[in-house]
PDB file of C-alpha atoms in Angstrom:
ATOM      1  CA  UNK A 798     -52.456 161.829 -26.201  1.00 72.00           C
ATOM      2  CA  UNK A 799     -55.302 159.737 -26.876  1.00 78.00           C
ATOM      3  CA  UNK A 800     -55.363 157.000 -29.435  1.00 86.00           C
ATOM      4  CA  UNK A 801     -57.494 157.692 -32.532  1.00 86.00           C
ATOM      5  CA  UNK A 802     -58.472 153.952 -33.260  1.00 94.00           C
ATOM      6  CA  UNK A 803     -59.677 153.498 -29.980  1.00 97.00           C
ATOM      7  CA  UNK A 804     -63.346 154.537 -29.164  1.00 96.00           C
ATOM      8  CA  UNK A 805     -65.206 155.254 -25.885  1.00 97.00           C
ATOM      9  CA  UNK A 806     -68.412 153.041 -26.417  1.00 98.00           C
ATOM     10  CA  UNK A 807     -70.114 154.386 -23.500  1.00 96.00           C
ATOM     11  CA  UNK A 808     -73.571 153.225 -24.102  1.00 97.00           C
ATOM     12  CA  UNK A 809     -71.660 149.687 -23.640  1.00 98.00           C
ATOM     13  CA  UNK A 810     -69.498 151.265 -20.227  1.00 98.00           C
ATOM     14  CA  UNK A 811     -66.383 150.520 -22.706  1.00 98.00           C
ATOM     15  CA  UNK A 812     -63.430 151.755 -24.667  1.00 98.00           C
ATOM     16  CA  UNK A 813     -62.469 149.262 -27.390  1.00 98.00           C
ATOM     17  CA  UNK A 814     -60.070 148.580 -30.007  1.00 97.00           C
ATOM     18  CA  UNK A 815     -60.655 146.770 -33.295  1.00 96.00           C
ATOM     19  CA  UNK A 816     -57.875 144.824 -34.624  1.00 94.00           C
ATOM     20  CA  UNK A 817     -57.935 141.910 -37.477  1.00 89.00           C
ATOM     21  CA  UNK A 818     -61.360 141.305 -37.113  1.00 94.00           C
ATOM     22  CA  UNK A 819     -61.152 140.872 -33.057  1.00 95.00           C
ATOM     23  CA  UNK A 820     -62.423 143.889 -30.315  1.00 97.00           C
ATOM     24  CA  UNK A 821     -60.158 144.335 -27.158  1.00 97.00           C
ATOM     25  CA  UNK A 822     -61.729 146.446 -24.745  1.00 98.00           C
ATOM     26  CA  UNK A 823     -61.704 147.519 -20.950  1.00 98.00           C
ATOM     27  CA  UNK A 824     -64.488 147.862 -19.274  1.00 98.00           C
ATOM     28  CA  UNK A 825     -65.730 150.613 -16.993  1.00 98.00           C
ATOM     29  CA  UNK A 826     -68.481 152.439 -14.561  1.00 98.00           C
ATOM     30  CA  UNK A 827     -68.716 156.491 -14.730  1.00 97.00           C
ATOM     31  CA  UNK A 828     -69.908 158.292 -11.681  1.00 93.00           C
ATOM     32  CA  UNK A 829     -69.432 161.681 -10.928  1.00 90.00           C
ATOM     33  CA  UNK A 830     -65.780 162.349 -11.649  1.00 95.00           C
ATOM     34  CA  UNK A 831     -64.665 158.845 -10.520  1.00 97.00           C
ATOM     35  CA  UNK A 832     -64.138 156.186 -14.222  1.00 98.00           C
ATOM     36  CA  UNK A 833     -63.623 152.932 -12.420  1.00 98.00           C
ATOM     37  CA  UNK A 834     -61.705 150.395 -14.666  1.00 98.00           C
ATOM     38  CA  UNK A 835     -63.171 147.078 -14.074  1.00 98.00           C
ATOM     39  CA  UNK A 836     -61.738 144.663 -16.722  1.00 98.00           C
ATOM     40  CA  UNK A 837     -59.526 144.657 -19.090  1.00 98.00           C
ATOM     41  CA  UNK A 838     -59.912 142.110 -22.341  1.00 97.00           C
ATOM     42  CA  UNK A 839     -57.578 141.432 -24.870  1.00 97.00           C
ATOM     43  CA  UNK A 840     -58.583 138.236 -27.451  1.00 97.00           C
ATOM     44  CA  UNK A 841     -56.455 135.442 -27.515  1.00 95.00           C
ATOM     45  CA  UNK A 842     -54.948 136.552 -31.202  1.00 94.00           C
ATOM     46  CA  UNK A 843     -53.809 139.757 -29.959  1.00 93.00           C
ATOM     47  CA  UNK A 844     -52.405 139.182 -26.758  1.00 94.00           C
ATOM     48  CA  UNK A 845     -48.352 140.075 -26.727  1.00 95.00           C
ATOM     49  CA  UNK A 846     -48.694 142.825 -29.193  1.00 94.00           C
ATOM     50  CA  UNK A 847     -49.105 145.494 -26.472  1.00 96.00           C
ATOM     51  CA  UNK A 848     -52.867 146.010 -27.069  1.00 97.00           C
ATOM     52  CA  UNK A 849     -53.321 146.178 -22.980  1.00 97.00           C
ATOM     53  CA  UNK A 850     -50.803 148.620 -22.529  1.00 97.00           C
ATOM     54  CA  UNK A 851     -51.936 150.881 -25.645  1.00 97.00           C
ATOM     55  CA  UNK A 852     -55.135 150.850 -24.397  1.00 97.00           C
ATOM     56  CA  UNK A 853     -54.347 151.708 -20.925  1.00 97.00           C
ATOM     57  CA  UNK A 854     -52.489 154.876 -22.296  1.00 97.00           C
ATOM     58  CA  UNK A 855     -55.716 155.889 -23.951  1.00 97.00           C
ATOM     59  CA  UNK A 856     -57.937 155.717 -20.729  1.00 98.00           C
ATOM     60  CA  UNK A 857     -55.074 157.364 -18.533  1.00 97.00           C
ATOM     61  CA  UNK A 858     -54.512 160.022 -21.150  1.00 97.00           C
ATOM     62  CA  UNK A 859     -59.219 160.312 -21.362  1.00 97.00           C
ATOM     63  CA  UNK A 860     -59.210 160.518 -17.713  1.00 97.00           C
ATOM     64  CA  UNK A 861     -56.930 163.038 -17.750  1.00 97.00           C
ATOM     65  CA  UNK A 862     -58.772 164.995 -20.430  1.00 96.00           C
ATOM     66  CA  UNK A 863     -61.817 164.803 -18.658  1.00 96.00           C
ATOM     67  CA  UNK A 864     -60.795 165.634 -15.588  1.00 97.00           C
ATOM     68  CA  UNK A 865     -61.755 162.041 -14.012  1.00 98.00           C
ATOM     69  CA  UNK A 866     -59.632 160.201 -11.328  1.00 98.00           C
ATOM     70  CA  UNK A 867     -59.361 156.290 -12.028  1.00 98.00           C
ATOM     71  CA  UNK A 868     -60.899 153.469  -9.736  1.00 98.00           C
ATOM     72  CA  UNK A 869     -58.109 150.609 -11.013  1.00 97.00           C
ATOM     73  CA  UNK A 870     -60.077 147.576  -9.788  1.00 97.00           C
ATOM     74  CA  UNK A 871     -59.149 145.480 -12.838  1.00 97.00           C
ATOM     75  CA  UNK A 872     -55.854 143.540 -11.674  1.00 96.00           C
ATOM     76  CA  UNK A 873     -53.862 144.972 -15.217  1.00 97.00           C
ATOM     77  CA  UNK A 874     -54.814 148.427 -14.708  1.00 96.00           C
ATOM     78  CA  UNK A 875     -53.722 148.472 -11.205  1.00 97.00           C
ATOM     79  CA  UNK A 876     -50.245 146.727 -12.184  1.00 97.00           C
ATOM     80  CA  UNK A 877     -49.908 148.980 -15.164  1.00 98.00           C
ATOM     81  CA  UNK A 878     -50.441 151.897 -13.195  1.00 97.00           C
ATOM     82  CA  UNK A 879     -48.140 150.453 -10.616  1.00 97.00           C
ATOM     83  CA  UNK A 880     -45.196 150.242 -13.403  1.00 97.00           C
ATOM     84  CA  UNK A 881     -46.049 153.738 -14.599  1.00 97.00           C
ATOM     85  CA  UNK A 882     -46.092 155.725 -11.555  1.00 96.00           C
ATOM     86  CA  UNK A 883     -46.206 159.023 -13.521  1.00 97.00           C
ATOM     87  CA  UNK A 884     -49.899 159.033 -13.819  1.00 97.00           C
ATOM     88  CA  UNK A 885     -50.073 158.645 -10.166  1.00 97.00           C
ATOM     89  CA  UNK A 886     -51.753 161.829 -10.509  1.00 96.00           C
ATOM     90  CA  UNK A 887     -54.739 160.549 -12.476  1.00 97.00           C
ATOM     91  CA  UNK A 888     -55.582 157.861  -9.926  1.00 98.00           C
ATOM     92  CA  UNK A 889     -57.829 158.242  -7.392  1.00 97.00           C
ATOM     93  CA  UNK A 890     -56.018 158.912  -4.016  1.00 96.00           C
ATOM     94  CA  UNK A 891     -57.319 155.688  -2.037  1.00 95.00           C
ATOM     95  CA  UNK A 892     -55.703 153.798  -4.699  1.00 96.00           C
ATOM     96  CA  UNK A 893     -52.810 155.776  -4.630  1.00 96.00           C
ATOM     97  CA  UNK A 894     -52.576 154.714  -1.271  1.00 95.00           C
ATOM     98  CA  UNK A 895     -53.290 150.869  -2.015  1.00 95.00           C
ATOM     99  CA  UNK A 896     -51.238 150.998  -4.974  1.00 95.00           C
ATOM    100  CA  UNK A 897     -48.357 152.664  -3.484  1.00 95.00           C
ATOM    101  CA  UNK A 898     -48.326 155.740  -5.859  1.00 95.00           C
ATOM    102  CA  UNK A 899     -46.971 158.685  -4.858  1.00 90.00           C
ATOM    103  CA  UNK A 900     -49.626 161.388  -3.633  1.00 83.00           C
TER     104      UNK A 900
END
């Protein structure tokens, strides 16, 4: 299920998260049915409050919806994605492979 405070700013290539006056976001490239996850950036004052991982669960659970298969090039993605193999199926199957996801 997707998050309802966090927006896709896609003019911007980026989903972000307002919280007490600071803007995490990750950052991203469409093409074609591939959304390729670049960077992930969490301020300073919200780091340790699970703002990475919330809004990691809102791009996997996007993706999904929109029938896109994740590029995890940012290293947080990838490791999320790594500790939460059941979205294995939402990530593209070379990185799958370089991830060691299941197929």
């Amino acid at each position: 299920m997707t998050d309802p405070d966090i927006r896709d700013n896609a003019d911007a290539h980026r989903y972000e998260l307002p919280l007490g006056g600071e803007t995490a976001v990750v950052i991203y490239n469409l093409s074609d049915h591939n959304l390729m996850v670049t960077e992930t950036l969490v301020p300073q004052a919200l780091e340790g409050q699970g703002v990475a991982s919330r809004l990691a669960k809102h791009v996997i659970a996007d993706a999904r919806n929109r029938g896109l298969l994740i590029l995890p090039v940012c290293t947080f993605f990838a490791g999320y994605l790594q500790k939460h193999p059941e979205h294995a199926d939402v990530v593209h199957p070379t990185y799958r492979g370089i991830l060691g996801l299941p197929e």
